Amino acid sequence: MTYAPLSKWSTDDVWAYLSTHKPLWEKDHSELFKLYAKASGDECQFITHLAQSSCGGSRFGCWVCTVVSWDKSLQGFIDTGESQLKPLNNFRNYIKLLREDKNARADYKRDGRAVYKNGGLGPFLSKTRIEIFTKLLEAEAEFLSLGGEKELINSAQILEIQKEWDRDFDFENTALQIAMKFNKKGVCMQDKKQKILHEEILEDIVAKGGSVEVGLDDVKSLLQKSLEICNIYGERGVNSAPAKIKEEVEKLLNDKSTKEEE
């Protein structure tokens, strides 16, 4: 059996208990009262009859959560003078709108299933992921300039993002480059030669390219575009990734052949 004593309690019951019982640690509940008062955008009041509303109905969770349409708690803090939280609220609202934007999503899911056949949404496009990351760092810079005390994302997390981007679409340390523009501590450029696609291998491919003059930059650009295509189209369907990649290769070779003839 499961015993849940608080499941039948009202908000007023909870506050009544907290106001008459001290916590197990060496403090009282005054800080908690202040926290919920700010989140409610009002002052906590003593409840003398049921017509009065308590201030303990605010919801607390991840500040960037998009489950709710409007984060009343975060807005409540802003309304009571915590102006440094405005950039966080703006970023959350931006993410909320972007989450439902089909133009920001790939047409195929990561397992190759087409969105138009199976419903739902595909993963964010590579350009959208870069945009989200940039806007997060912009929000962090504004937050800190307004008196915020903690960074929104640390260097270790940025390095993990770069690893994901390396695997999905990126050859240029894009996340690290963006982070360095915002002077993030502990972030520096990494040597890409330790990746699976070593540059020496690409140079060997270029050397064996035949009569058409294809440079190393061309091959690297083509590989990056190929990864982006896989991210967008998946591996199945009429407009599958292999077909799209083949088009890009043919386009590159035709363009180089035309230039040589000229």
PDB file of N, CA and C in Angstrom, residues 215-259:
ATOM      1  N   GLY A 215      39.404  20.557 -54.315  1.00  0.00           N
ATOM      2  CA  GLY A 215      40.301  20.895 -53.217  1.00  0.00           C
ATOM      3  C   GLY A 215      39.854  20.324 -51.893  1.00  0.00           C
ATOM      4  N   LEU A 216      40.749  20.419 -50.897  1.00  0.00           N
ATOM      5  CA  LEU A 216      40.451  19.921 -49.555  1.00  0.00           C
ATOM      6  C   LEU A 216      39.254  20.652 -48.957  1.00  0.00           C
ATOM      7  N   ASP A 217      39.183  21.958 -49.157  1.00  0.00           N
ATOM      8  CA  ASP A 217      38.056  22.734 -48.646  1.00  0.00           C
ATOM      9  C   ASP A 217      36.740  22.271 -49.264  1.00  0.00           C
ATOM     10  N   ASP A 218      36.794  21.888 -50.560  1.00  0.00           N
ATOM     11  CA  ASP A 218      35.591  21.385 -51.226  1.00  0.00           C
ATOM     12  C   ASP A 218      35.098  20.104 -50.553  1.00  0.00           C
ATOM     13  N   VAL A 219      36.028  19.194 -50.262  1.00  0.00           N
ATOM     14  CA  VAL A 219      35.668  17.919 -49.649  1.00  0.00           C
ATOM     15  C   VAL A 219      35.121  18.131 -48.246  1.00  0.00           C
ATOM     16  N   LYS A 220      35.775  18.983 -47.466  1.00  0.00           N
ATOM     17  CA  LYS A 220      35.312  19.257 -46.107  1.00  0.00           C
ATOM     18  C   LYS A 220      33.927  19.893 -46.122  1.00  0.00           C
ATOM     19  N   SER A 221      33.714  20.811 -47.055  1.00  0.00           N
ATOM     20  CA  SER A 221      32.408  21.450 -47.186  1.00  0.00           C
ATOM     21  C   SER A 221      31.344  20.439 -47.571  1.00  0.00           C
ATOM     22  N   LEU A 222      31.708  19.533 -48.476  1.00  0.00           N
ATOM     23  CA  LEU A 222      30.769  18.508 -48.932  1.00  0.00           C
ATOM     24  C   LEU A 222      30.411  17.554 -47.788  1.00  0.00           C
ATOM     25  N   LEU A 223      31.397  17.181 -46.979  1.00  0.00           N
ATOM     26  CA  LEU A 223      31.143  16.295 -45.847  1.00  0.00           C
ATOM     27  C   LEU A 223      30.222  16.955 -44.820  1.00  0.00           C
ATOM     28  N   GLN A 224      30.480  18.240 -44.548  1.00  0.00           N
ATOM     29  CA  GLN A 224      29.649  18.959 -43.591  1.00  0.00           C
ATOM     30  C   GLN A 224      28.216  19.058 -44.103  1.00  0.00           C
ATOM     31  N   LYS A 225      28.072  19.355 -45.384  1.00  0.00           N
ATOM     32  CA  LYS A 225      26.741  19.446 -45.974  1.00  0.00           C
ATOM     33  C   LYS A 225      26.048  18.087 -45.958  1.00  0.00           C
ATOM     34  N   SER A 226      26.813  17.016 -46.155  1.00  0.00           N
ATOM     35  CA  SER A 226      26.250  15.665 -46.142  1.00  0.00           C
ATOM     36  C   SER A 226      25.688  15.318 -44.764  1.00  0.00           C
ATOM     37  N   LEU A 227      26.425  15.695 -43.722  1.00  0.00           N
ATOM     38  CA  LEU A 227      25.939  15.449 -42.363  1.00  0.00           C
ATOM     39  C   LEU A 227      24.665  16.230 -42.089  1.00  0.00           C
ATOM     40  N   GLU A 228      24.627  17.471 -42.575  1.00  0.00           N
ATOM     41  CA  GLU A 228      23.421  18.285 -42.396  1.00  0.00           C
ATOM     42  C   GLU A 228      22.239  17.660 -43.132  1.00  0.00           C
ATOM     43  N   ILE A 229      22.490  17.128 -44.312  1.00  0.00           N
ATOM     44  CA  ILE A 229      21.434  16.478 -45.086  1.00  0.00           C
ATOM     45  C   ILE A 229      20.901  15.256 -44.334  1.00  0.00           C
ATOM     46  N   CYS A 230      21.802  14.450 -43.759  1.00  0.00           N
ATOM     47  CA  CYS A 230      21.373  13.289 -42.974  1.00  0.00           C
ATOM     48  C   CYS A 230      20.536  13.719 -41.780  1.00  0.00           C
ATOM     49  N   ASN A 231      20.925  14.831 -41.176  1.00  0.00           N
ATOM     50  CA  ASN A 231      20.202  15.357 -40.027  1.00  0.00           C
ATOM     51  C   ASN A 231      18.800  15.794 -40.415  1.00  0.00           C
ATOM     52  N   ILE A 232      18.635  16.304 -41.642  1.00  0.00           N
ATOM     53  CA  ILE A 232      17.350  16.834 -42.094  1.00  0.00           C
ATOM     54  C   ILE A 232      16.459  15.735 -42.681  1.00  0.00           C
ATOM     55  N   TYR A 233      17.025  14.887 -43.565  1.00  0.00           N
ATOM     56  CA  TYR A 233      16.213  13.973 -44.360  1.00  0.00           C
ATOM     57  C   TYR A 233      16.212  12.522 -43.883  1.00  0.00           C
ATOM     58  N   GLY A 234      17.139  12.127 -43.050  1.00  0.00           N
ATOM     59  CA  GLY A 234      17.180  10.735 -42.667  1.00  0.00           C
ATOM     60  C   GLY A 234      17.722   9.866 -43.801  1.00  0.00           C
ATOM     61  N   GLU A 235      17.422   8.588 -43.755  1.00  0.00           N
ATOM     62  CA  GLU A 235      17.999   7.657 -44.726  1.00  0.00           C
ATOM     63  C   GLU A 235      16.950   6.986 -45.611  1.00  0.00           C
ATOM     64  N   ARG A 236      15.675   7.323 -45.436  1.00  0.00           N
ATOM     65  CA  ARG A 236      14.641   6.647 -46.191  1.00  0.00           C
ATOM     66  C   ARG A 236      13.795   7.642 -46.961  1.00  0.00           C
ATOM     67  N   GLY A 237      12.879   7.116 -47.753  1.00  0.00           N
ATOM     68  CA  GLY A 237      11.942   7.961 -48.474  1.00  0.00           C
ATOM     69  C   GLY A 237      12.459   8.383 -49.841  1.00  0.00           C
ATOM     70  N   VAL A 238      11.584   9.023 -50.621  1.00  0.00           N
ATOM     71  CA  VAL A 238      11.921   9.469 -51.974  1.00  0.00           C
ATOM     72  C   VAL A 238      13.034  10.500 -51.930  1.00  0.00           C
ATOM     73  N   ASN A 239      12.899  11.469 -51.040  1.00  0.00           N
ATOM     74  CA  ASN A 239      13.916  12.517 -50.898  1.00  0.00           C
ATOM     75  C   ASN A 239      14.890  12.128 -49.781  1.00  0.00           C
ATOM     76  N   SER A 240      15.459  10.922 -49.892  1.00  0.00           N
ATOM     77  CA  SER A 240      16.323  10.415 -48.839  1.00  0.00           C
ATOM     78  C   SER A 240      17.672  11.107 -48.847  1.00  0.00           C
ATOM     79  N   ALA A 241      18.401  10.945 -47.738  1.00  0.00           N
ATOM     80  CA  ALA A 241      19.715  11.571 -47.610  1.00  0.00           C
ATOM     81  C   ALA A 241      20.687  11.125 -48.697  1.00  0.00           C
ATOM     82  N   PRO A 242      20.793   9.810 -49.003  1.00  0.00           N
ATOM     83  CA  PRO A 242      21.738   9.401 -50.055  1.00  0.00           C
ATOM     84  C   PRO A 242      21.479  10.087 -51.391  1.00  0.00           C
ATOM     85  N   ALA A 243      20.208  10.223 -51.746  1.00  0.00           N
ATOM     86  CA  ALA A 243      19.880  10.875 -53.021  1.00  0.00           C
ATOM     87  C   ALA A 243      20.280  12.341 -53.002  1.00  0.00           C
ATOM     88  N   LYS A 244      20.039  12.999 -51.879  1.00  0.00           N
ATOM     89  CA  LYS A 244      20.387  14.412 -51.746  1.00  0.00           C
ATOM     90  C   LYS A 244      21.900  14.613 -51.768  1.00  0.00           C
ATOM     91  N   ILE A 245      22.610  13.721 -51.093  1.00  0.00           N
ATOM     92  CA  ILE A 245      24.077  13.808 -51.066  1.00  0.00           C
ATOM     93  C   ILE A 245      24.633  13.596 -52.466  1.00  0.00           C
ATOM     94  N   LYS A 246      24.064  12.639 -53.205  1.00  0.00           N
ATOM     95  CA  LYS A 246      24.492  12.391 -54.584  1.00  0.00           C
ATOM     96  C   LYS A 246      24.316  13.640 -55.434  1.00  0.00           C
ATOM     97  N   GLU A 247      23.202  14.346 -55.223  1.00  0.00           N
ATOM     98  CA  GLU A 247      22.961  15.587 -55.959  1.00  0.00           C
ATOM     99  C   GLU A 247      24.050  16.615 -55.658  1.00  0.00           C
ATOM    100  N   GLU A 248      24.440  16.712 -54.383  1.00  0.00           N
ATOM    101  CA  GLU A 248      25.473  17.674 -53.980  1.00  0.00           C
ATOM    102  C   GLU A 248      26.822  17.325 -54.617  1.00  0.00           C
ATOM    103  N   VAL A 249      27.158  16.020 -54.649  1.00  0.00           N
ATOM    104  CA  VAL A 249      28.418  15.583 -55.251  1.00  0.00           C
ATOM    105  C   VAL A 249      28.434  15.912 -56.746  1.00  0.00           C
ATOM    106  N   GLU A 250      27.332  15.586 -57.424  1.00  0.00           N
ATOM    107  CA  GLU A 250      27.243  15.866 -58.851  1.00  0.00           C
ATOM    108  C   GLU A 250      27.315  17.362 -59.128  1.00  0.00           C
ATOM    109  N   LYS A 251      26.691  18.135 -58.267  1.00  0.00           N
ATOM    110  CA  LYS A 251      26.712  19.591 -58.425  1.00  0.00           C
ATOM    111  C   LYS A 251      28.132  20.131 -58.306  1.00  0.00           C
ATOM    112  N   LEU A 252      28.881  19.609 -57.305  1.00  0.00           N
ATOM    113  CA  LEU A 252      30.258  20.038 -57.098  1.00  0.00           C
ATOM    114  C   LEU A 252      31.132  19.669 -58.291  1.00  0.00           C
ATOM    115  N   LEU A 253      31.038  18.421 -58.754  1.00  0.00           N
ATOM    116  CA  LEU A 253      31.858  17.953 -59.872  1.00  0.00           C
ATOM    117  C   LEU A 253      31.522  18.692 -61.162  1.00  0.00           C
ATOM    118  N   ASN A 254      30.233  18.919 -61.417  1.00  0.00           N
ATOM    119  CA  ASN A 254      29.816  19.642 -62.626  1.00  0.00           C
ATOM    120  C   ASN A 254      30.324  21.080 -62.605  1.00  0.00           C
ATOM    121  N   ASP A 255      30.265  21.671 -61.395  1.00  0.00           N
ATOM    122  CA  ASP A 255      30.728  23.056 -61.257  1.00  0.00           C
ATOM    123  C   ASP A 255      32.226  23.144 -61.511  1.00  0.00           C
ATOM    124  N   LYS A 256      32.996  22.172 -60.982  1.00  0.00           N
ATOM    125  CA  LYS A 256      34.443  22.165 -61.174  1.00  0.00           C
ATOM    126  C   LYS A 256      34.805  21.897 -62.635  1.00  0.00           C
ATOM    127  N   SER A 257      34.053  20.973 -63.278  1.00  0.00           N
ATOM    128  CA  SER A 257      34.312  20.644 -64.678  1.00  0.00           C
ATOM    129  C   SER A 257      34.072  21.864 -65.586  1.00  0.00           C
ATOM    130  N   THR A 258      33.006  22.589 -65.286  1.00  0.00           N
ATOM    131  CA  THR A 258      32.663  23.779 -66.080  1.00  0.00           C
ATOM    132  C   THR A 258      33.758  24.838 -65.965  1.00  0.00           C
ATOM    133  N   LYS A 259      34.281  25.013 -64.762  1.00  0.00           N
ATOM    134  CA  LYS A 259      35.321  26.021 -64.510  1.00  0.00           C
ATOM    135  C   LYS A 259      36.600  25.635 -65.245  1.00  0.00           C
TER     136      LYS A 259
END
